[in-house]
Coordinates of C-alpha atoms and ligand atoms in Angstrom, one line a residue:
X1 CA 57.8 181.0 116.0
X2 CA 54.7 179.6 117.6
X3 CA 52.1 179.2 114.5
X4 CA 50.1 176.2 116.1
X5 CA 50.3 172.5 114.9
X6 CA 47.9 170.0 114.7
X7 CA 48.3 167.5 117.9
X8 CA 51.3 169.6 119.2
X9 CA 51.7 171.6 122.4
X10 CA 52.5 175.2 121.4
X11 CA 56.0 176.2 123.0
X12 CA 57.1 179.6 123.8
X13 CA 60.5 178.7 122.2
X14 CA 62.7 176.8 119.5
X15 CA 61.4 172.9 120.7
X16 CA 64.5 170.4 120.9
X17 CA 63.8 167.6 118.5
X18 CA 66.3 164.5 120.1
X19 CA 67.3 161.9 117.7
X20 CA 66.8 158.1 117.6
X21 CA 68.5 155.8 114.6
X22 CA 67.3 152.4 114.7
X23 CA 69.8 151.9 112.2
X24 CA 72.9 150.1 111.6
X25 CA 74.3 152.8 109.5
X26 CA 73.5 156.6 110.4
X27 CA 76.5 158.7 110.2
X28 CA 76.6 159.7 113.4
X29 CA 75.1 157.3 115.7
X30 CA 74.8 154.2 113.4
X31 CA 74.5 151.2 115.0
X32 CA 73.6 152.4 118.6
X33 CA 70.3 151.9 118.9
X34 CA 69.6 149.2 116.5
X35 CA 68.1 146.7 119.2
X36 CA 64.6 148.1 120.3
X37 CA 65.2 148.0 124.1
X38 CA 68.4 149.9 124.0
X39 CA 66.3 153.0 121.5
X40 CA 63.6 153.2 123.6
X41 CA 66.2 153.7 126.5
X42 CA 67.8 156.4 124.4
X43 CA 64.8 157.9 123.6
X44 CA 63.5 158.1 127.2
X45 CA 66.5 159.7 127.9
X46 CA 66.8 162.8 125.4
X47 CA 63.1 163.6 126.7
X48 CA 65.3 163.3 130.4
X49 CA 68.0 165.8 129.5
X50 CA 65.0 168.2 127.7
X51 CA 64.1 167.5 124.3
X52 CA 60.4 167.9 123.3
X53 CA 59.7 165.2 120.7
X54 CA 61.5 162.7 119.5
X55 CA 62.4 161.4 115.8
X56 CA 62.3 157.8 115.1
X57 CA 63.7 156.8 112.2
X58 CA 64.7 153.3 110.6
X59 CA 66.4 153.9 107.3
X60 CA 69.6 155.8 107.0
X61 CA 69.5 158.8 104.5
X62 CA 73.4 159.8 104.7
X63 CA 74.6 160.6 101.3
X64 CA 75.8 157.1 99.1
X65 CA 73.1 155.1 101.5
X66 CA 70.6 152.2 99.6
X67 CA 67.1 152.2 101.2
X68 CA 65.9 149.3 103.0
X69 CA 62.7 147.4 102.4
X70 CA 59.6 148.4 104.1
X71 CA 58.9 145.1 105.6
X72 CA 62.5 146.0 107.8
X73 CA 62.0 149.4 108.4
X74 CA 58.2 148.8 109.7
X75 CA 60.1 146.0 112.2
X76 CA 62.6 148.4 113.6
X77 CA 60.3 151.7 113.4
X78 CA 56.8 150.6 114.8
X79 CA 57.5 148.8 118.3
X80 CA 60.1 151.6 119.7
X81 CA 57.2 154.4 118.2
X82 CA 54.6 152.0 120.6
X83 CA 56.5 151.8 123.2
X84 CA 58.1 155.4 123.6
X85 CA 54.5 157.0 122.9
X86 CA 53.0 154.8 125.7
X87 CA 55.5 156.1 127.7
X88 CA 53.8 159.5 126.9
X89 CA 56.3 161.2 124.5
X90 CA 55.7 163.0 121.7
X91 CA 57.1 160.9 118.5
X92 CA 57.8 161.9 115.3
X93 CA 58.4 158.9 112.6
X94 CA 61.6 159.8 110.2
X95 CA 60.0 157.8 107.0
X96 CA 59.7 158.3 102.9
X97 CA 56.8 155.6 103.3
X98 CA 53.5 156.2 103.5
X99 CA 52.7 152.4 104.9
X100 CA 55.6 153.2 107.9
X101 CA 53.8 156.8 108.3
X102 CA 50.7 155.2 108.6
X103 CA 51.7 152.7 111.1
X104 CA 54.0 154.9 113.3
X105 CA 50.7 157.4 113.9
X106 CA 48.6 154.2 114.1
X107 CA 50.9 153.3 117.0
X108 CA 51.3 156.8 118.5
X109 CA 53.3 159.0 116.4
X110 CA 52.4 162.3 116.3
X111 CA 54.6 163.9 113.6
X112 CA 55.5 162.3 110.1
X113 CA 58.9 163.5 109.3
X114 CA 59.5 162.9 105.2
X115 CA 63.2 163.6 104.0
X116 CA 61.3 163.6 100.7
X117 CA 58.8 166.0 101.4
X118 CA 56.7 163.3 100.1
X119 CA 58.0 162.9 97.2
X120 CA 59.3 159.2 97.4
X121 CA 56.2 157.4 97.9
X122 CA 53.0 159.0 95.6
X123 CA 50.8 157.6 98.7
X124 CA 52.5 160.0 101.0
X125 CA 50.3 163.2 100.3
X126 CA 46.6 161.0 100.8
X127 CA 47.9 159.2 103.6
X128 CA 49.4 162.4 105.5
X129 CA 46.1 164.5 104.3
X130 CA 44.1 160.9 106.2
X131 CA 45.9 161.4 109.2
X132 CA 45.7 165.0 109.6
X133 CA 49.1 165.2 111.6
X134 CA 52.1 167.7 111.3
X135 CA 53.5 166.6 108.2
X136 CA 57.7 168.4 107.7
X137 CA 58.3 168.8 104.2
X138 CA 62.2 168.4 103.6
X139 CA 63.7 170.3 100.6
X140 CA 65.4 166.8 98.7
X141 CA 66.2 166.2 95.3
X142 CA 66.5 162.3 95.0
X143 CA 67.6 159.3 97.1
X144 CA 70.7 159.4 98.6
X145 CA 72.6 157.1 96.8
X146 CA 73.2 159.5 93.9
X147 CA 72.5 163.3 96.1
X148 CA 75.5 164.7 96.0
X149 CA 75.5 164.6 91.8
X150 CA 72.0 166.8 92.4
X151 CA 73.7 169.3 94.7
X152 CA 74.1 172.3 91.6
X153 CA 72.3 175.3 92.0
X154 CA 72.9 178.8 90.7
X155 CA 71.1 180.4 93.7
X156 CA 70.6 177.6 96.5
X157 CA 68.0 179.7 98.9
X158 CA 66.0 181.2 95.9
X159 CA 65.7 177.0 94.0
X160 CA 65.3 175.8 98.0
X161 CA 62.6 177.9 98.6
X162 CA 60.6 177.9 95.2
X163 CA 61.2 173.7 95.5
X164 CA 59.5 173.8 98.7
X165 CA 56.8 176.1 98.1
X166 CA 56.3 173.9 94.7
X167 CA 55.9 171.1 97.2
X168 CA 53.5 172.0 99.1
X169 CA 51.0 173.3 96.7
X170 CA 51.2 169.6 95.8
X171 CA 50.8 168.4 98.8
X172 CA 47.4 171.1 99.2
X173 CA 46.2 170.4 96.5
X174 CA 46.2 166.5 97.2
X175 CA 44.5 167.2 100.7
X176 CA 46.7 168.1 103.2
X177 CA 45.8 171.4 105.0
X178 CA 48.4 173.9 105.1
X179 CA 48.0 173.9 109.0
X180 CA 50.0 170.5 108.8
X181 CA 53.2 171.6 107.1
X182 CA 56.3 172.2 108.4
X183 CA 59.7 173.2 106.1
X184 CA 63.4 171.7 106.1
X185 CA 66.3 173.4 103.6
X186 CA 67.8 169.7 104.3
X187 CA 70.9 170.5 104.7
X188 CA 73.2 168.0 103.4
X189 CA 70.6 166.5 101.0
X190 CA 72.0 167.3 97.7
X191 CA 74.2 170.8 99.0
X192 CA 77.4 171.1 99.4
X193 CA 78.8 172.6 102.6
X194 CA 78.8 176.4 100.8
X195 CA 74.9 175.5 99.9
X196 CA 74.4 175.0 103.5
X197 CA 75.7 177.8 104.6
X198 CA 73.9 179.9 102.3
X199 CA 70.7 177.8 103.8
X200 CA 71.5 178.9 107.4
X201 CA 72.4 182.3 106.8
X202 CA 69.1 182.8 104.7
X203 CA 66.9 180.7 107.6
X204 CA 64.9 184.4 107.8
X205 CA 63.8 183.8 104.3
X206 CA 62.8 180.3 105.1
X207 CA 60.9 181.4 107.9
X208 CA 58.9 184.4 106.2
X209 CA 57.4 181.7 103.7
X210 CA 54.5 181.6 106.9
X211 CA 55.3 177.9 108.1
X212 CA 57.3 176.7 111.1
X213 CA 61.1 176.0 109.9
X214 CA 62.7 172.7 111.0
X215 CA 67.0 172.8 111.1
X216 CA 68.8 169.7 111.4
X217 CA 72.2 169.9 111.2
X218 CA 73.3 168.2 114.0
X219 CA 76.6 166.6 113.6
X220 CA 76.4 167.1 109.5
X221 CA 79.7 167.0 107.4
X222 CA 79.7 170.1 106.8
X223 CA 80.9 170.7 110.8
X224 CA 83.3 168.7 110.4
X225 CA 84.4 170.1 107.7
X226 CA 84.2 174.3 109.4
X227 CA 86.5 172.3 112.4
X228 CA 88.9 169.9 110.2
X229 CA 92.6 169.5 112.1
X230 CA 93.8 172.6 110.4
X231 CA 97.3 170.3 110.2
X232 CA 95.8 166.8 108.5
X233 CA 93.0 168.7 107.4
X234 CA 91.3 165.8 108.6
X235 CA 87.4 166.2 109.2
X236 CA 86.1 166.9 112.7
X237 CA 84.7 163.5 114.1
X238 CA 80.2 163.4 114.3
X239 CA 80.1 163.0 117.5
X240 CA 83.1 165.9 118.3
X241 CA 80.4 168.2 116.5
X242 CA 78.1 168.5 119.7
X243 CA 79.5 172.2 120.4
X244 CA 79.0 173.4 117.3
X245 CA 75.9 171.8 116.7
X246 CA 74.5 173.9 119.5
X247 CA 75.8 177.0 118.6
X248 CA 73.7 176.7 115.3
X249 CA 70.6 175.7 117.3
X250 CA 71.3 179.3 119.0
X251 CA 71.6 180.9 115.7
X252 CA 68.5 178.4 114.1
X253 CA 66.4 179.9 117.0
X254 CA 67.3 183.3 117.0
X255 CA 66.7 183.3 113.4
X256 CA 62.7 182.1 114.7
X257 CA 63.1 178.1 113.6
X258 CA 60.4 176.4 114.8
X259 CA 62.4 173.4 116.0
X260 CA 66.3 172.0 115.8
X261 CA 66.7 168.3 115.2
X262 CA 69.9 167.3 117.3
X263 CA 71.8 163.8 118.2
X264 CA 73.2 165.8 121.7
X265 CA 70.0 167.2 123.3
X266 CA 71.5 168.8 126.3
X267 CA 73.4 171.4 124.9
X268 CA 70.9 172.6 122.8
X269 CA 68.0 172.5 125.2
X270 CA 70.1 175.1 127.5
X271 CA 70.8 176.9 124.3
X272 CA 67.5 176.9 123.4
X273 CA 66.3 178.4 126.6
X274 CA 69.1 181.0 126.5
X275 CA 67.7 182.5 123.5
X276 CA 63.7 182.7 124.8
X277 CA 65.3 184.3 128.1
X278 CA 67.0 186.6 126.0
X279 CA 64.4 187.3 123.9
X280 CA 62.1 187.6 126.4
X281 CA 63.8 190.5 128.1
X282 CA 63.6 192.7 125.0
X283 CA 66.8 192.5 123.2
X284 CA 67.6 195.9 121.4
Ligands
PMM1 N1 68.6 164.6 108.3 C1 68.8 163.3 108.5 C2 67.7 162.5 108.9 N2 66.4 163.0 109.0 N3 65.0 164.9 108.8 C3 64.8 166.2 108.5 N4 63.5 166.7 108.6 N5 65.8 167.0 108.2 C4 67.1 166.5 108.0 O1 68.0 167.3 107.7 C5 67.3 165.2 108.3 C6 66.2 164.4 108.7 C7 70.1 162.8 108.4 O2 70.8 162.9 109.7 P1 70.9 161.6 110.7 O3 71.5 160.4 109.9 O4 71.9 162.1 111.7 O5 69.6 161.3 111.3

């Protein structure tokens, strides 16, 4: 669980990555945080109720979304990055770009977080190899606006985990170090909510590939699918998906994930906590 990262302080559990959309469009928290005043709030206060970094993102990936230009997600990204790493948290950009990357760390990221695993921008690899930062390569198999037609698989952990590993031999071999990479299953990028499952419930596999895991599924559809009315069948709402979003960051960091990206920090960090304790004390 602890294989050290470039720029990041080495925790003796699962670290609680909080969530910041500066978007008007996120799934689950679309719309919030849009102005930069009230993210930066929101930001200081996941790191309040215990997360370790926070992700900054300004482009909404939810399946069915169309990207914004870079010109607008530089303008919502870079001055909340600033201001939140001045304030002495540790930031991770959400970004496919290599120019938002670049500017993020230039203003204090310390983490590039690529839903593409840099395969959206063909600068990605050179610039994250440049920067020498912790670089999370997420398993994804196009843009969002056509994922879910990509989500077929005959064996989803075995394709995940060949994809990724295909993935970062790229990314070695254009420069970045290994010590740099982090790896995502993305759930809900091109999976269904079986393939997800199947993700979870393989995470040991994930982990044994020798490079810290990241699991976000905070709030995902596929929760809220797992919790539909059981009368309308009508899906759980995001944000009534806090509960069970923790219990998988239990499970996430049991299973030895490196980190749990989550919307609701508090439950988590507790969870998170719960686990090292129990851990700690030698569980049979
Ligand atoms: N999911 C979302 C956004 N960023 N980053 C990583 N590494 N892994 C993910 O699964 C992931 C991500 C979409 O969720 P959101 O709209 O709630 O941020």
């Amino acid at each position: 669980m602890n294989t050290p990262l470039p720029g990041l302080a080495n925790l003796d559990r699962c670290a609680v990555m909080g969530v910041v959309n500066v978007t008007p469009d996120s799934f689950s928290d679309g719309g919030l945080w849009l102005d930069p005043e009230a993210a930066v709030a929101h930001g200081l206060g996941l790191v309040a109720r215990g997360a370790d970094l926070v992700d900054v993102g300004g482009e909404s990936t939810r399946p069915g979304a169309h990207r914004v230009t870079e010109q607008e997600e530089l303008r919502r990204v870079v001055p909340v990055v600033r201001e939140l790493a001045a304030a002495g948290v540790v930031v991770s950009v959400d970004t496919m770009r290599a120019a938002v990357a670049e500017q993020a760390v230039a203003a204090g990221a310390r983490l590039v977080n690529d839903v593409s695993g840099g395969l959206a921008d063909p600068a990605m690899a050179s610039v994250v190899a440049d920067l020498g930062v912790p670089f999370v390569v997420m398993h994804w198999r196009g843009q969002s606006v056509d994922m879910d037609r990509l989500a077929v698989y005959r064996d989803v952990l075995a394709e995940v985990v060949a994809e990724l590993r295909e993935r970062a031999d790229a990314l070695l071999a254009a420069g970045v170090k290994e010590e740099q990479l982090i790896l995502d299953p993305g759930l809900g990028f091109a999976k269904t909510t079986e393939h997800n499952w199947a993700l979870l419930a393989g995470l040991g596999t994930l982990t044994a590939m020798g490079r810290p895991v990241l699991v976000a599924a905070s709030r995902k559809r596929f929760l809220g699918t797992l919790l539909a009315d059981p009368e309308t069948g009508e899906l759980r709402p995001a944000r009534q998906r806090d509960d069970a979003t923790a219990a998988v960051s239990v499970l996430s960091a049991r299973a030895g994930a490196w980190a749990v990206r989550v919307h609701d920090v508090a439950g988590t960090a507790d969870a998170v906590r719960v686990v090292a304790a129990w851990q700690a004390a030698g569980e049979s």
